[in-house]
Amino acid sequence: MKYPVHHPYSLAAEDVVLQLQTHINNGITQNEANKRVKTYGLNIYKAQKQKNLWWVMLMQFKSPIVYLLIFGAGVSLYFKDILETIAIMVVIVINALIGFFMEVQARSSMNALKEMDVMMANVIRDGKTRSVPSQELVPGDLVPLEAGNMIPADGRLVTVNRLQCDESSLTGESLPADKNIDPVADDTVVGDQKNMVFKGTSVINGNGKMIITGTAAQTQLGTITSLVESSADTVTPLDKKLNKLSRKLIWITLGMTAIFAITGFLQGKSLLMIIETSIALAVAAIPEGLPIVATVALSYGMLLMAKRNAIVKKLSAVETLGSTGVILTDKTGTLTENKIFADTFAFPTESVKVEIEDGVLKFTEGKIEQSTENFDKLLLTGVLCNNAVVNANEKNKDKPGFAGDPVEVALIQIAMAAGIDTAALTKKYVRVAEMPFNSEMMMMGTLHQTPDGYFAAAKGSVERLLEKCSSKQLGALVVDMDDVSKKEILLKSEEMAASGLRVLAFAYQWGKSIDPKNFMSGLTYVGMAGFLDPPRTDIKAAILNCRNAGIKVVMITGDHPQTALNIARKVGLIEEDNKNVITGKELPEVDTLTKEWRQRILDTAVFARASPKQKLEIADVFQENGSIVAMTGDGVNDAPALKKADVGIAMGIRGTQVAKETASIILKDDSFTSIAEAVAHGREIFQNIQKFVVYLVSCNLSEIFIVTILGVVTPAATLLPLQILFLNMVTDIFPALALGLGSGDDTVMKRPPRDPAKNIITNKKWMVIALYSTAMTTAVILAVIYCKEVLHTDDRVCNNVAFITLTFAQLFHVFNMSSNGSGIFKNEITSNKFVWIALLVCGGLTAMVFAIPAMRVVLGLSVISGKLWLMAIMISMLPLIIIQYYKAIQKKKIDNTN
């Protein structure tokens, strides 16, 4: 399929509109959009082909363990042991099937996770702006563009207002591209097509509208993407740590194998026995279910986090979350409700408090006596210098819907409550120019044409807007603005901000001829509005949880310092008497920071009037101090900081698409509480991973020790390769999976952050693993010695007793994975329903292999007496008793120390 319009950049905007049979203001109809979806297809790339299920199955045989087993089967076949050969091959297939189903389940979980993060786009159809999934966009659609938007498809610009786009991902050009609507030559390269915007790039300033000319594979990005047939799998830090662990186990096994082979050779043992036992050692060494269980645990944990309002886009973020030591958070909408309403109006001569009751404006404190003109001008300015959208409510026409910035919505609502017809007002005052809000300038302005002349409306931070004002409104009079007046206004704004209000100043300019390129000077100040955004009710507990977890929470906001301090005190971020705040104006450049300044930044919890650039620099200071930093953001200017942070967290409701694409986590409810819960869950997930890794490694090490010791002492009684494989598939994978799906203990947020540089198994954990493995090995050796020396049973019965003892010792061992501070009978393991299911399944499978004659023959088992079964199970409980006794002693020591 080709582009609907050939080289749209070389055509006039009107010609593109004509060829695509659309409308420059109303777009296409919804019915036409439905038809074009059938013609052009969905606006999505062909999903990267997932591996064919047969290929997934085949890949299960691609591992060192399988190669060793196939070698063992070949050896058995060479020595004409057909049954052994068949049994090994059956085990290979069973092992592959388990891996296959685990991988399919993990893939299914990841696909479900991806479906939760659907990119939405605004589009104008039938003359109305609506939000639709970006995949439903079609050629001819009219799409409005605002700063922070991710471009959802290729398009020809038809209107622009200071529009700039970041096209570095497409062209490699680091500077933003200025856009216009003028046609260019037919042979113009992509980087110079100033009248086009491209899928995957972003709007960083201004606004405009585009007509979609290409979707999916027919975009510039789609053309590049189609050249890439496949992409390499990403190796996460967790994968690297697991691989490092596997290599360590292999070296341990090689050492044990060498000891056994040399000893066996000197003892004159048969070559077949030496080879089979060596294979058994190799089988025992490799926890083949480890990567599978890790993937399932991560994907399951990520899905649970998504249900708790945190969509995790990168696997590595889960591990990093558990190490987070500093959270840099926004104020508005994250610590507060983001439900803005006008509370106070302050004019040069008087102030009033207001509220909306049943859709009518009420004055709750004070009344307007001298400032009627100021109030009218402020409401007029607030309505005109505004991009909020009022949508008709089909169910209740008396209660229209609103979309846009919460402050701008509040201005529209207060004007409507005052009896102003906002729709009629915007028709009368036709907007002809706009200076979009800029986080550096902290102002917004619009220019409007009326039958009587031009009207310029402006709003923004009090400090910045006063710099543009040369006069002020005093009722019906306009007088010059002097420095004394400015100081009085600033003092009043600080008083309002100190009471927790977000303060904006309003100004205007009226004239017969105003320069559209310079209408933000010589303004007349009319007054201020204070907006209230109350703290979220659940924030205090979340911040307290973070403190208990050793996590420093830092607020970085563009608001007034007093507003920031007021909210920080209300949410418990700082103490009531704490006045420590750093403003963006006083913060030095990062390359000039002294040691004292760096320490001051590290000791501060509130930053106000900070720019996005300074947010990035603050993160740098904390990272250079060795902290793992999680950072929230919602705007296009936050993208660099989100990328710089160890964990970037974007707001799902008010966040721009650029922020969402850059971040590794998206909050569906924009709440700080969800961040705290995500950190807690990230810690739980890593704790679960650590538990099942310790469990698997200790079980496998005990098998290595048992095979080596019995191979030297009583070779005929040692565990067989098939028996070890059965143990690994039953007593390893199922309990390990259960540990990976656990909810974690309730102490995860009462400990300091984990050091990310440490391995999954620390030196201390290796000592614990050695203790676990030694205890299980000792129990099995004791059972064999008792059978051989006391009961005088043959080697086959000794082997069976060793098999039963180790099976149940490993099953009981799962209860040793509880936290040291937990009780013996009531902890996160005993309360994990998956553990009990795993134990029932494993116990049933063990009984089944003894009950079915064919299985007994394959695994080298036989029918043994109930007394031997009871003896083996009793001895298998010894490691659990020993370890729990050891833990009780350690806990008592800790309690006595405290």
PDB file of N, CA, C and O in Angstrom, residues 598-635:
ATOM      1  N   ARG A 598      26.314  21.046  47.593  1.00  0.00           N
ATOM      2  CA  ARG A 598      25.871  19.667  47.338  1.00  0.00           C
ATOM      3  C   ARG A 598      25.258  19.061  48.600  1.00  0.00           C
ATOM      4  O   ARG A 598      24.217  18.397  48.533  1.00  0.00           O
ATOM      5  N   GLN A 599      25.892  19.304  49.745  1.00  0.00           N
ATOM      6  CA  GLN A 599      25.360  18.780  50.996  1.00  0.00           C
ATOM      7  C   GLN A 599      24.029  19.431  51.338  1.00  0.00           C
ATOM      8  O   GLN A 599      23.111  18.764  51.844  1.00  0.00           O
ATOM      9  N   ARG A 600      23.911  20.732  51.032  1.00  0.00           N
ATOM     10  CA  ARG A 600      22.641  21.417  51.300  1.00  0.00           C
ATOM     11  C   ARG A 600      21.518  20.810  50.457  1.00  0.00           C
ATOM     12  O   ARG A 600      20.398  20.642  50.955  1.00  0.00           O
ATOM     13  N   ILE A 601      21.816  20.486  49.202  1.00  0.00           N
ATOM     14  CA  ILE A 601      20.816  19.853  48.332  1.00  0.00           C
ATOM     15  C   ILE A 601      20.415  18.498  48.903  1.00  0.00           C
ATOM     16  O   ILE A 601      19.219  18.151  48.950  1.00  0.00           O
ATOM     17  N   LEU A 602      21.394  17.720  49.352  1.00  0.00           N
ATOM     18  CA  LEU A 602      21.118  16.389  49.897  1.00  0.00           C
ATOM     19  C   LEU A 602      20.280  16.460  51.168  1.00  0.00           C
ATOM     20  O   LEU A 602      19.533  15.526  51.471  1.00  0.00           O
ATOM     21  N   ASP A 603      20.391  17.581  51.916  1.00  0.00           N
ATOM     22  CA  ASP A 603      19.672  17.730  53.176  1.00  0.00           C
ATOM     23  C   ASP A 603      18.300  18.374  53.007  1.00  0.00           C
ATOM     24  O   ASP A 603      17.546  18.494  53.980  1.00  0.00           O
ATOM     25  N   THR A 604      17.972  18.814  51.791  1.00  0.00           N
ATOM     26  CA  THR A 604      16.721  19.551  51.559  1.00  0.00           C
ATOM     27  C   THR A 604      15.636  18.621  51.003  1.00  0.00           C
ATOM     28  O   THR A 604      15.910  17.752  50.173  1.00  0.00           O
ATOM     29  N   ALA A 605      14.404  18.827  51.478  1.00  0.00           N
ATOM     30  CA  ALA A 605      13.279  17.996  51.032  1.00  0.00           C
ATOM     31  C   ALA A 605      12.297  18.754  50.149  1.00  0.00           C
ATOM     32  O   ALA A 605      11.396  18.150  49.573  1.00  0.00           O
ATOM     33  N   VAL A 606      12.465  20.095  50.026  1.00  0.00           N
ATOM     34  CA  VAL A 606      11.531  20.901  49.226  1.00  0.00           C
ATOM     35  C   VAL A 606      12.306  21.837  48.306  1.00  0.00           C
ATOM     36  O   VAL A 606      13.133  22.636  48.766  1.00  0.00           O
ATOM     37  N   PHE A 607      12.022  21.731  47.006  1.00  0.00           N
ATOM     38  CA  PHE A 607      12.592  22.630  46.000  1.00  0.00           C
ATOM     39  C   PHE A 607      11.427  23.310  45.281  1.00  0.00           C
ATOM     40  O   PHE A 607      10.501  22.629  44.822  1.00  0.00           O
ATOM     41  N   ALA A 608      11.460  24.638  45.189  1.00  0.00           N
ATOM     42  CA  ALA A 608      10.366  25.387  44.566  1.00  0.00           C
ATOM     43  C   ALA A 608      10.883  26.228  43.404  1.00  0.00           C
ATOM     44  O   ALA A 608      12.078  26.521  43.317  1.00  0.00           O
ATOM     45  N   ARG A 609       9.954  26.596  42.539  1.00  0.00           N
ATOM     46  CA  ARG A 609      10.292  27.398  41.363  1.00  0.00           C
ATOM     47  C   ARG A 609      11.463  26.772  40.588  1.00  0.00           C
ATOM     48  O   ARG A 609      12.328  27.474  40.065  1.00  0.00           O
ATOM     49  N   ALA A 610      11.474  25.453  40.544  1.00  0.00           N
ATOM     50  CA  ALA A 610      12.569  24.739  39.876  1.00  0.00           C
ATOM     51  C   ALA A 610      12.193  24.458  38.426  1.00  0.00           C
ATOM     52  O   ALA A 610      11.051  24.098  38.122  1.00  0.00           O
ATOM     53  N   SER A 611      13.152  24.620  37.546  1.00  0.00           N
ATOM     54  CA  SER A 611      12.943  24.321  36.127  1.00  0.00           C
ATOM     55  C   SER A 611      13.215  22.841  35.878  1.00  0.00           C
ATOM     56  O   SER A 611      13.851  22.166  36.693  1.00  0.00           O
ATOM     57  N   PRO A 612      12.736  22.296  34.741  1.00  0.00           N
ATOM     58  CA  PRO A 612      13.036  20.896  34.404  1.00  0.00           C
ATOM     59  C   PRO A 612      14.536  20.604  34.360  1.00  0.00           C
ATOM     60  O   PRO A 612      14.977  19.524  34.755  1.00  0.00           O
ATOM     61  N   LYS A 613      15.316  21.586  33.895  1.00  0.00           N
ATOM     62  CA  LYS A 613      16.769  21.403  33.839  1.00  0.00           C
ATOM     63  C   LYS A 613      17.337  21.227  35.249  1.00  0.00           C
ATOM     64  O   LYS A 613      18.205  20.387  35.500  1.00  0.00           O
ATOM     65  N   GLN A 614      16.821  22.026  36.184  1.00  0.00           N
ATOM     66  CA  GLN A 614      17.297  21.923  37.559  1.00  0.00           C
ATOM     67  C   GLN A 614      16.848  20.618  38.212  1.00  0.00           C
ATOM     68  O   GLN A 614      17.553  20.060  39.050  1.00  0.00           O
ATOM     69  N   LYS A 615      15.701  20.137  37.806  1.00  0.00           N
ATOM     70  CA  LYS A 615      15.227  18.841  38.300  1.00  0.00           C
ATOM     71  C   LYS A 615      16.220  17.738  37.925  1.00  0.00           C
ATOM     72  O   LYS A 615      16.544  16.861  38.729  1.00  0.00           O
ATOM     73  N   LEU A 616      16.716  17.824  36.707  1.00  0.00           N
ATOM     74  CA  LEU A 616      17.724  16.881  36.220  1.00  0.00           C
ATOM     75  C   LEU A 616      19.009  17.000  37.031  1.00  0.00           C
ATOM     76  O   LEU A 616      19.628  15.995  37.403  1.00  0.00           O
ATOM     77  N   GLU A 617      19.412  18.230  37.328  1.00  0.00           N
ATOM     78  CA  GLU A 617      20.659  18.469  38.062  1.00  0.00           C
ATOM     79  C   GLU A 617      20.553  18.001  39.515  1.00  0.00           C
ATOM     80  O   GLU A 617      21.515  17.477  40.081  1.00  0.00           O
ATOM     81  N   ILE A 618      19.369  18.162  40.112  1.00  0.00           N
ATOM     82  CA  ILE A 618      19.157  17.677  41.486  1.00  0.00           C
ATOM     83  C   ILE A 618      19.278  16.156  41.528  1.00  0.00           C
ATOM     84  O   ILE A 618      19.890  15.592  42.441  1.00  0.00           O
ATOM     85  N   ALA A 619      18.705  15.504  40.515  1.00  0.00           N
ATOM     86  CA  ALA A 619      18.822  14.038  40.427  1.00  0.00           C
ATOM     87  C   ALA A 619      20.280  13.626  40.321  1.00  0.00           C
ATOM     88  O   ALA A 619      20.717  12.642  40.936  1.00  0.00           O
ATOM     89  N   ASP A 620      21.049  14.394  39.536  1.00  0.00           N
ATOM     90  CA  ASP A 620      22.487  14.123  39.379  1.00  0.00           C
ATOM     91  C   ASP A 620      23.206  14.131  40.722  1.00  0.00           C
ATOM     92  O   ASP A 620      24.032  13.269  41.008  1.00  0.00           O
ATOM     93  N   VAL A 621      22.890  15.131  41.550  1.00  0.00           N
ATOM     94  CA  VAL A 621      23.568  15.270  42.843  1.00  0.00           C
ATOM     95  C   VAL A 621      23.295  14.048  43.719  1.00  0.00           C
ATOM     96  O   VAL A 621      24.211  13.494  44.340  1.00  0.00           O
ATOM     97  N   PHE A 622      22.040  13.606  43.752  1.00  0.00           N
ATOM     98  CA  PHE A 622      21.695  12.433  44.576  1.00  0.00           C
ATOM     99  C   PHE A 622      22.342  11.159  44.025  1.00  0.00           C
ATOM    100  O   PHE A 622      22.803  10.305  44.792  1.00  0.00           O
ATOM    101  N   GLN A 623      22.380  11.019  42.687  1.00  0.00           N
ATOM    102  CA  GLN A 623      22.989   9.831  42.092  1.00  0.00           C
ATOM    103  C   GLN A 623      24.489   9.793  42.340  1.00  0.00           C
ATOM    104  O   GLN A 623      25.057   8.735  42.622  1.00  0.00           O
ATOM    105  N   GLU A 624      25.141  10.957  42.241  1.00  0.00           N
ATOM    106  CA  GLU A 624      26.589  11.010  42.499  1.00  0.00           C
ATOM    107  C   GLU A 624      26.913  10.702  43.954  1.00  0.00           C
ATOM    108  O   GLU A 624      28.027  10.285  44.278  1.00  0.00           O
ATOM    109  N   ASN A 625      25.907  10.876  44.803  1.00  0.00           N
ATOM    110  CA  ASN A 625      26.087  10.547  46.223  1.00  0.00           C
ATOM    111  C   ASN A 625      25.864   9.061  46.496  1.00  0.00           C
ATOM    112  O   ASN A 625      25.943   8.614  47.628  1.00  0.00           O
ATOM    113  N   GLY A 626      25.542   8.315  45.436  1.00  0.00           N
ATOM    114  CA  GLY A 626      25.381   6.870  45.568  1.00  0.00           C
ATOM    115  C   GLY A 626      23.956   6.387  45.738  1.00  0.00           C
ATOM    116  O   GLY A 626      23.720   5.192  45.961  1.00  0.00           O
ATOM    117  N   SER A 627      22.965   7.289  45.628  1.00  0.00           N
ATOM    118  CA  SER A 627      21.564   6.897  45.806  1.00  0.00           C
ATOM    119  C   SER A 627      20.964   6.406  44.497  1.00  0.00           C
ATOM    120  O   SER A 627      21.318   6.889  43.422  1.00  0.00           O
ATOM    121  N   ILE A 628      20.047   5.450  44.618  1.00  0.00           N
ATOM    122  CA  ILE A 628      19.234   5.035  43.474  1.00  0.00           C
ATOM    123  C   ILE A 628      17.997   5.934  43.474  1.00  0.00           C
ATOM    124  O   ILE A 628      17.261   5.984  44.466  1.00  0.00           O
ATOM    125  N   VAL A 629      17.793   6.652  42.374  1.00  0.00           N
ATOM    126  CA  VAL A 629      16.770   7.700  42.332  1.00  0.00           C
ATOM    127  C   VAL A 629      15.580   7.301  41.465  1.00  0.00           C
ATOM    128  O   VAL A 629      15.746   6.882  40.322  1.00  0.00           O
ATOM    129  N   ALA A 630      14.393   7.416  42.058  1.00  0.00           N
ATOM    130  CA  ALA A 630      13.143   7.298  41.298  1.00  0.00           C
ATOM    131  C   ALA A 630      12.574   8.698  41.148  1.00  0.00           C
ATOM    132  O   ALA A 630      12.597   9.484  42.095  1.00  0.00           O
ATOM    133  N   MET A 631      12.098   9.027  39.950  1.00  0.00           N
ATOM    134  CA  MET A 631      11.636  10.391  39.702  1.00  0.00           C
ATOM    135  C   MET A 631      10.299  10.384  38.974  1.00  0.00           C
ATOM    136  O   MET A 631      10.082   9.581  38.065  1.00  0.00           O
ATOM    137  N   THR A 632       9.413  11.280  39.402  1.00  0.00           N
ATOM    138  CA  THR A 632       8.132  11.413  38.724  1.00  0.00           C
ATOM    139  C   THR A 632       8.186  12.558  37.720  1.00  0.00           C
ATOM    140  O   THR A 632       8.986  13.489  37.864  1.00  0.00           O
ATOM    141  N   GLY A 633       7.335  12.508  36.716  1.00  0.00           N
ATOM    142  CA  GLY A 633       7.262  13.572  35.720  1.00  0.00           C
ATOM    143  C   GLY A 633       6.011  13.424  34.888  1.00  0.00           C
ATOM    144  O   GLY A 633       5.454  12.329  34.773  1.00  0.00           O
ATOM    145  N   ASP A 634       5.571  14.537  34.307  1.00  0.00           N
ATOM    146  CA  ASP A 634       4.386  14.466  33.453  1.00  0.00           C
ATOM    147  C   ASP A 634       4.530  15.252  32.157  1.00  0.00           C
ATOM    148  O   ASP A 634       3.853  14.971  31.187  1.00  0.00           O
ATOM    149  N   GLY A 635       5.430  16.234  32.130  1.00  0.00           N
ATOM    150  CA  GLY A 635       5.544  17.092  30.954  1.00  0.00           C
ATOM    151  C   GLY A 635       6.621  16.662  29.988  1.00  0.00           C
ATOM    152  O   GLY A 635       7.459  15.813  30.306  1.00  0.00           O
TER     153      GLY A 635
END
